[in-house]
Coordinates of C-alpha atoms in Angstrom, one line a residue:
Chain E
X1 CA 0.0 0.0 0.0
X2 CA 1.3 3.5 -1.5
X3 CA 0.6 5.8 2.0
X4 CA 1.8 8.8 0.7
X5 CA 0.3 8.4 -2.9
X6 CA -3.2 7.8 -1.5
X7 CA -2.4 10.9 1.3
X8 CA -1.7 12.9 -2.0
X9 CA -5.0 11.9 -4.1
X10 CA -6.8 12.6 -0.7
X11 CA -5.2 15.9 -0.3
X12 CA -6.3 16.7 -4.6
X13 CA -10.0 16.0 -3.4
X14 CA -12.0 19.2 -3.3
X15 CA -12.1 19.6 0.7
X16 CA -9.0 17.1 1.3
X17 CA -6.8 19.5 2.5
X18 CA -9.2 20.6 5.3
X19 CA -7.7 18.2 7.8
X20 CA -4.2 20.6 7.9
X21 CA -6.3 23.1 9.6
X22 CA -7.6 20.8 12.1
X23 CA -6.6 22.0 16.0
X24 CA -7.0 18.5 17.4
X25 CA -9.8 20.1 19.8
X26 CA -11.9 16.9 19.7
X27 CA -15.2 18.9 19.1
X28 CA -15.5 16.8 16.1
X29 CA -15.4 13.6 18.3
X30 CA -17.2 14.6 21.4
X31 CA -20.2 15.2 19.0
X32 CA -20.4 11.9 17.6
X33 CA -23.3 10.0 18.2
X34 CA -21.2 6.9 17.6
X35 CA -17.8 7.8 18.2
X36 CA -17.6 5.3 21.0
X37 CA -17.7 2.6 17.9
X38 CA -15.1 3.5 16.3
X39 CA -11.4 2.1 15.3
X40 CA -10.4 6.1 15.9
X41 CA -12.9 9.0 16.2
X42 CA -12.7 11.7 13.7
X43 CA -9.6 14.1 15.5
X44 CA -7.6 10.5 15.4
X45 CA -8.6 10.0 12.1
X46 CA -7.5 13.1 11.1
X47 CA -3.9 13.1 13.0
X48 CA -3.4 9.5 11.2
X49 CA -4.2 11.5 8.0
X50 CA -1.8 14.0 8.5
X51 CA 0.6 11.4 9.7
X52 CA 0.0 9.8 5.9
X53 CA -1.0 6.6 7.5
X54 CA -4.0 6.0 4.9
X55 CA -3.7 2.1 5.6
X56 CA -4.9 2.3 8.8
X57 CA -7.1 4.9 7.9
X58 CA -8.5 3.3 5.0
X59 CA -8.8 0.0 7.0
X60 CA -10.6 1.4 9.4
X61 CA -13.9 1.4 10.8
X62 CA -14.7 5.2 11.5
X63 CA -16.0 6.4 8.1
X64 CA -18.2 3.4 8.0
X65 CA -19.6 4.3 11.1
X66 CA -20.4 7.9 10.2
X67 CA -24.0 8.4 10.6
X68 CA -23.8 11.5 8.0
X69 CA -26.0 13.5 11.1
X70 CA -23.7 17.0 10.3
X71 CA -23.1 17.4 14.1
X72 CA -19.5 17.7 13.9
X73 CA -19.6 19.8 10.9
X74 CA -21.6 22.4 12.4
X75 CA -19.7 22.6 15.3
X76 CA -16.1 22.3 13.8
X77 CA -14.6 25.5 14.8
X78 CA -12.5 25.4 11.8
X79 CA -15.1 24.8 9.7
X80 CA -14.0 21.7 8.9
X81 CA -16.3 19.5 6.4
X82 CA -15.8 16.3 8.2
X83 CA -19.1 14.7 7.0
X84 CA -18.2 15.7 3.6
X85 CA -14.3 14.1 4.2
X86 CA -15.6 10.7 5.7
X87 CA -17.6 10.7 2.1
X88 CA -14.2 10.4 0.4
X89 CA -12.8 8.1 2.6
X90 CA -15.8 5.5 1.9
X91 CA -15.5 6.0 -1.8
X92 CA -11.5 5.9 -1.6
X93 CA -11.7 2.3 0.4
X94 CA -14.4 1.5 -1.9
X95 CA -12.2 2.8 -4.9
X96 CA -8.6 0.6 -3.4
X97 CA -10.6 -2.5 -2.5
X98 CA -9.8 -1.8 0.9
X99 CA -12.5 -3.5 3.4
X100 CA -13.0 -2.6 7.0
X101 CA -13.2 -4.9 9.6
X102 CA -16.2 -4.7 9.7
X103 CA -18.0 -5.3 6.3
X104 CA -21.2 -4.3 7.4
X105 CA -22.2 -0.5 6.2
X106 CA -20.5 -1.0 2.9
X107 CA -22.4 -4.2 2.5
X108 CA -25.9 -2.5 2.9
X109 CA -24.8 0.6 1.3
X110 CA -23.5 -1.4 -2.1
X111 CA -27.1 -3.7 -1.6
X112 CA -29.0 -0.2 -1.8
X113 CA -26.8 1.4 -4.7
X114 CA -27.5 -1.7 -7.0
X115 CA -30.9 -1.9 -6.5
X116 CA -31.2 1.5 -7.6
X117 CA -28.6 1.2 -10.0
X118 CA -30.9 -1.5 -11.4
X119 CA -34.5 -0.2 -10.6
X120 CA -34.4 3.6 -9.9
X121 CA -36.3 2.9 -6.8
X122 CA -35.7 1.2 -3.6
X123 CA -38.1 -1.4 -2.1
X124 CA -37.0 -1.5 1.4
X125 CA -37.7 -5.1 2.1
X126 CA -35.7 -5.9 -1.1
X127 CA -32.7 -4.3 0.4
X128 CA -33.5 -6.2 3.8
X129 CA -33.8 -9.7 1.9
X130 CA -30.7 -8.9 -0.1
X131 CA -28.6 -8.0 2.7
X132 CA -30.2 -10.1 5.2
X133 CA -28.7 -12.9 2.8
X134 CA -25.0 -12.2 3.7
X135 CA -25.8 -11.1 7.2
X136 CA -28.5 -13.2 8.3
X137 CA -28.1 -12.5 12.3
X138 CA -29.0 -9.1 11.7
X139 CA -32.0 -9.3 10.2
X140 CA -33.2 -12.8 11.8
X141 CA -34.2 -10.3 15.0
X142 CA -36.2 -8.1 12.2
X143 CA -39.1 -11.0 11.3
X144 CA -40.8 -10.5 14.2
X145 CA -40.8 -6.9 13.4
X146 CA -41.8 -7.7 9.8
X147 CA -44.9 -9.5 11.3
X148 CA -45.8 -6.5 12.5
X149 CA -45.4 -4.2 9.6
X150 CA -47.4 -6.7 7.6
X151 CA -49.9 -6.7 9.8
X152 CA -50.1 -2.7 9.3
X153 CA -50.0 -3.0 5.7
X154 CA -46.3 -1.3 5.8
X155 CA -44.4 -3.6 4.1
X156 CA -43.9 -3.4 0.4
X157 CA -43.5 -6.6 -0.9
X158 CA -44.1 -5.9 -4.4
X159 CA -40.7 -4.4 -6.3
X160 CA -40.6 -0.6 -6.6
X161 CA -39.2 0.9 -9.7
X162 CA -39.8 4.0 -12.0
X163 CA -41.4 3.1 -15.8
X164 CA -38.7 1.8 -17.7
X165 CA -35.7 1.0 -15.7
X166 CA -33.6 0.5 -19.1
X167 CA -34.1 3.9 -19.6
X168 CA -31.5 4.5 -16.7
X169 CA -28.7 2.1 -17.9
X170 CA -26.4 5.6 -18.2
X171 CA -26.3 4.7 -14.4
X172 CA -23.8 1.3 -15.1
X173 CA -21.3 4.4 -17.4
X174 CA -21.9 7.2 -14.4
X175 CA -21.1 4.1 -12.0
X176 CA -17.8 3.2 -14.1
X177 CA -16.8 7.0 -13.7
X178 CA -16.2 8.2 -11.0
X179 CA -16.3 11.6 -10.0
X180 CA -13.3 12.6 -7.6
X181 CA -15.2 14.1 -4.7
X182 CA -15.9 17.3 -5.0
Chain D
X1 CA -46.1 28.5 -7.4
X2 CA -46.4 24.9 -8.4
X3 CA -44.7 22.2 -6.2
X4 CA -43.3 19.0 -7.6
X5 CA -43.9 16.4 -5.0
X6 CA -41.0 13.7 -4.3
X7 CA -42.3 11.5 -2.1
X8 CA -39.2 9.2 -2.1
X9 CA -39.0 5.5 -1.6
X10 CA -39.9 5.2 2.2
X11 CA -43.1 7.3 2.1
X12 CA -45.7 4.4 0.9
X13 CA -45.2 2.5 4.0
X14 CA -44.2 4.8 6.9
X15 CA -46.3 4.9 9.6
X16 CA -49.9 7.0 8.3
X17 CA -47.5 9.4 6.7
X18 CA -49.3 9.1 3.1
X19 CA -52.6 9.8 5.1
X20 CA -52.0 12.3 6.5
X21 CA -50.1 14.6 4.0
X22 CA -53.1 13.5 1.8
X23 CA -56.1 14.5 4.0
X24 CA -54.2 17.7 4.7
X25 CA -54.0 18.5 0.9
X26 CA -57.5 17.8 0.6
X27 CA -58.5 20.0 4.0
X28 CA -56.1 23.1 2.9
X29 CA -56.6 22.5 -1.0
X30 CA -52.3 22.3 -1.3
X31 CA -51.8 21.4 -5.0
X32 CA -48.9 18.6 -4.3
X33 CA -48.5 16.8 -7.3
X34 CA -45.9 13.7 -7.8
X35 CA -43.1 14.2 -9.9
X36 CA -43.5 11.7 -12.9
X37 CA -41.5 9.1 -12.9
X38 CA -39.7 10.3 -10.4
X39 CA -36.3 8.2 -9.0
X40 CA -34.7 7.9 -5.4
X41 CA -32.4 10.2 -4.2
X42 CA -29.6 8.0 -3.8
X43 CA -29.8 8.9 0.3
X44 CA -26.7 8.4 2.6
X45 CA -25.6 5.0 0.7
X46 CA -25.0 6.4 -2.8
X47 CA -23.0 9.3 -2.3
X48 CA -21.4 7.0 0.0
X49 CA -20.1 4.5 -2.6
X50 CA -19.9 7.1 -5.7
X51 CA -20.5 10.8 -6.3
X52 CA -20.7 10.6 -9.9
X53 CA -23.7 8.6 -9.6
X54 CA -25.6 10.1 -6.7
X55 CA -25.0 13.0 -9.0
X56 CA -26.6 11.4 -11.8
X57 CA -29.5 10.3 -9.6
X58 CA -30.5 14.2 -8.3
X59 CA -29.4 15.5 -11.7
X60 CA -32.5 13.6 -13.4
X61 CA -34.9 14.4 -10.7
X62 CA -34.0 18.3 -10.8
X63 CA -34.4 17.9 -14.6
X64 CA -37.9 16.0 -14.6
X65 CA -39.2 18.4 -12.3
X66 CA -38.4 21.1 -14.4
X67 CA -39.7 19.2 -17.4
X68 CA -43.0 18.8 -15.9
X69 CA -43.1 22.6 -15.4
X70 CA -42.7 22.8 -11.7
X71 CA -41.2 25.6 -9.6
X72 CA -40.2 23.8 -6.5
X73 CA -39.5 20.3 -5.3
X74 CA -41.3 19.5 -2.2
X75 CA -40.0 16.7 0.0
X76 CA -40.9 15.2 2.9
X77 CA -38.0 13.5 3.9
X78 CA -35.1 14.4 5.7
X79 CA -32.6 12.3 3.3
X80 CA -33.8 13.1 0.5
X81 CA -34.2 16.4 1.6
X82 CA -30.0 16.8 2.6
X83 CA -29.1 14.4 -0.6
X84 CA -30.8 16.9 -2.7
X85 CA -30.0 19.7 -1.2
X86 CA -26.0 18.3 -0.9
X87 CA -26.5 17.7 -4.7
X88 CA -26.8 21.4 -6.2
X89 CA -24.5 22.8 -3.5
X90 CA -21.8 20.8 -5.1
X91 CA -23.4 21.6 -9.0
X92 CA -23.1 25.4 -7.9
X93 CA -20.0 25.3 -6.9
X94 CA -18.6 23.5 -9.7
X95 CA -20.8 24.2 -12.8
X96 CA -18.9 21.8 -15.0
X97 CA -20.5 19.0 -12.9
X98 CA -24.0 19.7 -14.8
X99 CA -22.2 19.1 -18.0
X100 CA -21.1 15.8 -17.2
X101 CA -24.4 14.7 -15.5
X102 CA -26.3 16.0 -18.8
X103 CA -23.6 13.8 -21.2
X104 CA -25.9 11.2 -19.1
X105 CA -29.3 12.7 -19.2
X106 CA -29.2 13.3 -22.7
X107 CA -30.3 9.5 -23.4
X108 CA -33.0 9.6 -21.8
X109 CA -33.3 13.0 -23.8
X110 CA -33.5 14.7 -20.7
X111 CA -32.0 17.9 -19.3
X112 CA -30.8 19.9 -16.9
X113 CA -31.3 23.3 -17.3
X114 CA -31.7 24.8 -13.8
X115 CA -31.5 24.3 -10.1
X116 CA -35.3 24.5 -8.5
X117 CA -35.3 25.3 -4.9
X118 CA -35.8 21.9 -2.7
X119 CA -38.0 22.4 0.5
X120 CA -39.5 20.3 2.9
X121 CA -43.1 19.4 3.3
X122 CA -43.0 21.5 6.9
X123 CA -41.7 24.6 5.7
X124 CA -44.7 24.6 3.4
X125 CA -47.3 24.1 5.8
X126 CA -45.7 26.6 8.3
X127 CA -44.8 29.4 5.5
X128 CA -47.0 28.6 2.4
X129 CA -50.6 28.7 4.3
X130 CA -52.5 31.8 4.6
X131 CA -53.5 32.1 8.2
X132 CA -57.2 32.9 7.1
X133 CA -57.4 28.9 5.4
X134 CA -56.2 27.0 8.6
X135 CA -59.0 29.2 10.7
X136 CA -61.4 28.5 7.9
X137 CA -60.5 24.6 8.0
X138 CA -59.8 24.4 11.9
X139 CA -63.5 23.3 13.2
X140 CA -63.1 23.8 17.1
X141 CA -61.1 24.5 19.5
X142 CA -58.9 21.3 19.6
X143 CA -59.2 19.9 23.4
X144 CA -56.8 17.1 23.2
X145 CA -54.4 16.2 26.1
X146 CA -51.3 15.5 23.5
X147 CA -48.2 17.3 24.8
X148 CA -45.9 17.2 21.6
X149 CA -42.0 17.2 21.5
X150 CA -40.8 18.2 18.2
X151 CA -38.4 15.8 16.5
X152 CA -36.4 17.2 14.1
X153 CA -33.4 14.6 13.1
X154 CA -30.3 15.4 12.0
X155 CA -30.5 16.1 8.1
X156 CA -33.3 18.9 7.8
X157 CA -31.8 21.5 9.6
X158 CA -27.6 20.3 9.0
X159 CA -25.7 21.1 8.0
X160 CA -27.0 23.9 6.2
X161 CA -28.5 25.7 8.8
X162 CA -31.5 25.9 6.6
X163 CA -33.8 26.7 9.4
X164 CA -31.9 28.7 11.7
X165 CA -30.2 27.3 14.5
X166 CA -29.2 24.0 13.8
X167 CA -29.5 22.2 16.7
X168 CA -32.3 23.9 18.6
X169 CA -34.7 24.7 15.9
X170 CA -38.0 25.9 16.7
X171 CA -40.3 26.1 13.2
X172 CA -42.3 23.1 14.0
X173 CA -42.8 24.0 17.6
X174 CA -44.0 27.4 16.8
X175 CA -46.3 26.1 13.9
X176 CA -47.9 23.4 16.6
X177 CA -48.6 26.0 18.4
X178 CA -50.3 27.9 16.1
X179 CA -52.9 25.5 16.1
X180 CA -53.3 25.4 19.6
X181 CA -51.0 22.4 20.2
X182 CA -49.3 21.9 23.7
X183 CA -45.5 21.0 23.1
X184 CA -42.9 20.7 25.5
X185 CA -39.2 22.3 25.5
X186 CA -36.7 19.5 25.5
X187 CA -32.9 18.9 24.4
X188 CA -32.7 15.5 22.1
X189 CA -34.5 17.5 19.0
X190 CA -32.0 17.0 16.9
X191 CA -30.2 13.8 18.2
X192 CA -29.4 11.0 15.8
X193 CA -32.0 8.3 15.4
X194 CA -29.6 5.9 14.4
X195 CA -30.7 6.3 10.9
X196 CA -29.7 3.2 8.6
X197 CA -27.0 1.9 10.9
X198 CA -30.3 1.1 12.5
X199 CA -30.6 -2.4 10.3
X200 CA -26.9 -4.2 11.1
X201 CA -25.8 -2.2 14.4
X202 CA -29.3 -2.5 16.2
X203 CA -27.5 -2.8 19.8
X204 CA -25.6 -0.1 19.3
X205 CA -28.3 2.2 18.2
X206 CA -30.5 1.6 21.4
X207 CA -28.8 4.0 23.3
X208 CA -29.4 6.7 20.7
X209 CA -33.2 5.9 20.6
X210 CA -33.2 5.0 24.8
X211 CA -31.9 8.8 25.0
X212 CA -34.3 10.6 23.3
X213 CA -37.5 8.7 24.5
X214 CA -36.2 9.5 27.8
X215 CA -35.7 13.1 27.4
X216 CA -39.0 13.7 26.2
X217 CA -40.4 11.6 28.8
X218 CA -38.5 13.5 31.9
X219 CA -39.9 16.8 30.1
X220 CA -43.3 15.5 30.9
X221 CA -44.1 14.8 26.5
X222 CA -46.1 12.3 25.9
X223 CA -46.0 12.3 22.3
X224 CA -42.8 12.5 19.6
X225 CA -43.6 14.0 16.0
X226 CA -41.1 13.4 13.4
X227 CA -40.6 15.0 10.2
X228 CA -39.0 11.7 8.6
X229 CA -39.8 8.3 7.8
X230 CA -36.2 6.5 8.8
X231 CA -36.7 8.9 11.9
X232 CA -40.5 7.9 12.7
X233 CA -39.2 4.3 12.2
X234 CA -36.2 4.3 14.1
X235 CA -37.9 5.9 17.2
X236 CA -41.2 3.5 16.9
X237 CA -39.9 0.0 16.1
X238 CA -36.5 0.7 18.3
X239 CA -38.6 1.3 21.3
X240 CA -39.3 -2.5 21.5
X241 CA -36.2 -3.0 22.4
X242 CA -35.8 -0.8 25.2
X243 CA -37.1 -1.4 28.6
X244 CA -39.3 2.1 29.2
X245 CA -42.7 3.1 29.0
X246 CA -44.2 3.5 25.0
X247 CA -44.3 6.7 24.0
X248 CA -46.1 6.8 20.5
X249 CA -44.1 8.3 17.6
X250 CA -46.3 10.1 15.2
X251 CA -45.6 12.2 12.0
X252 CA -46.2 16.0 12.2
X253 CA -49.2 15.7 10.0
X254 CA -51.1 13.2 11.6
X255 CA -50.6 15.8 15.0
X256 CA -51.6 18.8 12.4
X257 CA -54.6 16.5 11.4
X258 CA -55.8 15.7 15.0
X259 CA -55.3 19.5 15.9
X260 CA -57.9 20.6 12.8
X261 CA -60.3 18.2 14.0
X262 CA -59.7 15.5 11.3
X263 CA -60.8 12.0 12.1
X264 CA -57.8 9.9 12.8
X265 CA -59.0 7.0 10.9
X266 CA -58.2 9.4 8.0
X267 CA -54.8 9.6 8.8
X268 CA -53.2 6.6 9.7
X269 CA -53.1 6.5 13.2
X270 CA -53.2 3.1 13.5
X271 CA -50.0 2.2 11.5
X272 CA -48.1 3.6 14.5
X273 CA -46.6 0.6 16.2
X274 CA -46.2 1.9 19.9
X275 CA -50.3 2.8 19.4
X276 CA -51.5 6.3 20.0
X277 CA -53.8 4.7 23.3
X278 CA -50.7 4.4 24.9
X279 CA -50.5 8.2 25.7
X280 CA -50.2 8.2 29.3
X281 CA -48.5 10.3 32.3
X282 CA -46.3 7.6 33.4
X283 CA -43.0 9.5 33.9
X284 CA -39.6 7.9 34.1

């Protein structure tokens, strides 16, 4: 693994270069609703960056466990986008074939962006079914739950999808692209 | 003004929400029409695996919208609200972005021409109405013993600050009120709910849910209204695992609905899982 080649292509990212004005306060951390999860909260993380040790970075859990909930970001008194930088480091493990420990969130996040990939919709209980195949423990605990729903009339059984999903095959070229966070 | 409605792929089955946001239409004749064809928002998980796409995704909704003549998108999601939102920031910023999503678009002879504004269903209700329509639709004076704690989540008001302060809002409260609502002051309003780490970190999300339930709880509320289907979920199926009084979790229009006198079989109500009978004074 190239640390310092991957520390450059996060630091050519549009916010990459962010994490040199970090202060190491913590506010970022303290704010976490799940920081307590995590291989390193988000000032760690950002030391390690700086540090140019993108393995362990990359490796780790933290990015995966970001909840995208903004709190950090709105309180980072260097107006640091740190939502916006855990974004690029999901997409940059994704990108290196780098997987966490923990395969969990990019499992359900890659189940949800091939079903709309493929559909343009997302039927929830497709995504529950398609996940709950490689992680069954997880959702085993959810069919008493599903009873429930059923039993409310919430649960969509029938696929969701808009008119003609070939229509949206520019999705598979868009998906072989790329951007480089912006 | 004409609002395109995205309705997004949780709304069908969330909790009463469709019932409510439609018997509200009809009571305040709101002109919300769906989007055609309309496609999801890519949420959390997209933009987490690649930009490019999530782009693509918003790109084609802005630019259906627009085809269909609308002037703004109305949501009533909190994800697809941020996603969208998080979308044309980044095409403002960087203009060349709508280029490459239209190389896209353009097979499905589509385009995308401008940015419409993207607001959520609340902001509508609150600042769209004419004060003279909800007294005309409100039959009495509502005599209910609901005492309401807003519920905000995370991704309607961050991290734009789109509604003022961004971690103690106030719209909702102050539009409750305007309807002769009780709602209580309390400090989880815009604590996460867990959102979709939710499906594989259930234990670990407890706390999050165990926190907020209580806070409203010790603030004497006896009922949580959410602006959010991952939200409303979260906070009504996550309370089965927790060990503390149920405190029903209802969406803002089915407490809008009860508050104009609309019967609560029209909205719902009984999708909730932690029922609404369950409204008691039972404090922690």
């Amino acid at each position: 693994m190239d640390d310092r080649r991957l520390q450059l292509k996060f630091y050519e990212t549009h916010d990459g270069k962010d994490v040199l004005k970090c202060i190491q306060c913590g506010t970022c951390s303290g704010s976490c609703p799940l920081s307590d999860k995590m291989d390193y909260a988000p000032r760690e993380l950002f030391a390690l960056i700086r540090d140019g040790e993108m393995e362990a970075v990359l490796r780790s859990n933290t990015q995966w466990y970001c909840v995208s909930c903004y709190q950090c970001m709105v309180r980072c008194p260097q107006e640091i986008p740190v939502t916006d930088l855990m974004y690029i480091l999901k997409q940059m493990a994704i990108e290196q074939g780098i997987s966490p420990k923990t395969a969990k969130m990019p499992d359900l996040y890659m189940t949800f962006y091939r079903e709309v990939l493929k559909k343009g919709r997302l039927t929830e209980a497709m995504l529950m079914i398609r996940y709950g195949m490689k992680h069954p423990t997880d959702t085993l605990s959810n069919a008493f739950l599903a009873v429930k729903l059923l039993k409310r009339r919430r649960l969509e059984i029938i696929p969701q999808s808009i008119k003609e999903p070939k229509r949206i095959s520019y999705l598979k070229s868009a998906d072989s692209e790329r951007t480089e966070t912006k | 003004m004409r609002y395109g409605f995205f309705p997004g792929c949780a709304y069908k089955t969330a909790a009463g929400y469709r019932e409510s946001v439609e018997a509200l239409n009809r009571a305040l004749a709101i002109q919300l029409v769906e989007i055609p064809d309309w496609n999801c928002c890519g949420a959390t998980a997209v933009f987490s695996i690649n930009s490019s796409v999530a782009l693509v995704l918003s790109g084609r909704l802005l630019a259906l919208a627009d085809l269909h003549g609308f002037d703004e998108i109305i949501t009533v999601c909190n994800a697809c609200y941020t996603t969208l939102r998080k979308a044309i920031h980044m095409m403002e910023h960087h203009p060349e972005l709508i280029t490459e999503i239209n190389k896209h678009l353009k097979t499905e002879t589509l385009q995308l021409k401008r940015l419409l504004p993207v607001r959520h269903y609340l902001d509508v209700l609150a600042n769209d109405i004419p004060e003279m329509r909800w007294r005309k639709v409100k039959q009495s004076k509502s005599d209910s013993d609901l005492r309401v704690a807003a519920y905000y989540g995370c991704q309607l008001t961050r991290p734009w600050k789109d509604q003022g302060q961004p971690e103690r809002p106030d719209v909702l409260e102050q539009f409750l009120e305007r309807l002769g609502v009780t709602v209580i002051e309390h400090s989880a309003k815009t604590l996460c709910c867990g959102a979709s780490h939710m499906i594989p970190y259930a234990k670990d999300c407890a706390p999050l849910v165990s926190r907020i339930i209580r806070e409203v709880r010790k603030k004497n509320g006896n009922i949580i209204a959410t602006i959010c289907p991952m939200c409303q979920f979260n906070l009504d199926a996550g309370q089965g695992r927790l060990n503390i009084p149920g405190t029903p979790i209802a969406f803002f229009t089915q407490i809008v609905g009860l508050a104009l006198g609309i019967d609560s079989k029209d909205l719902g109500i009984d999708k909730l899982l932690v029922p609404m009978y369950k409204i008691s004074d039972n404090k922690e």
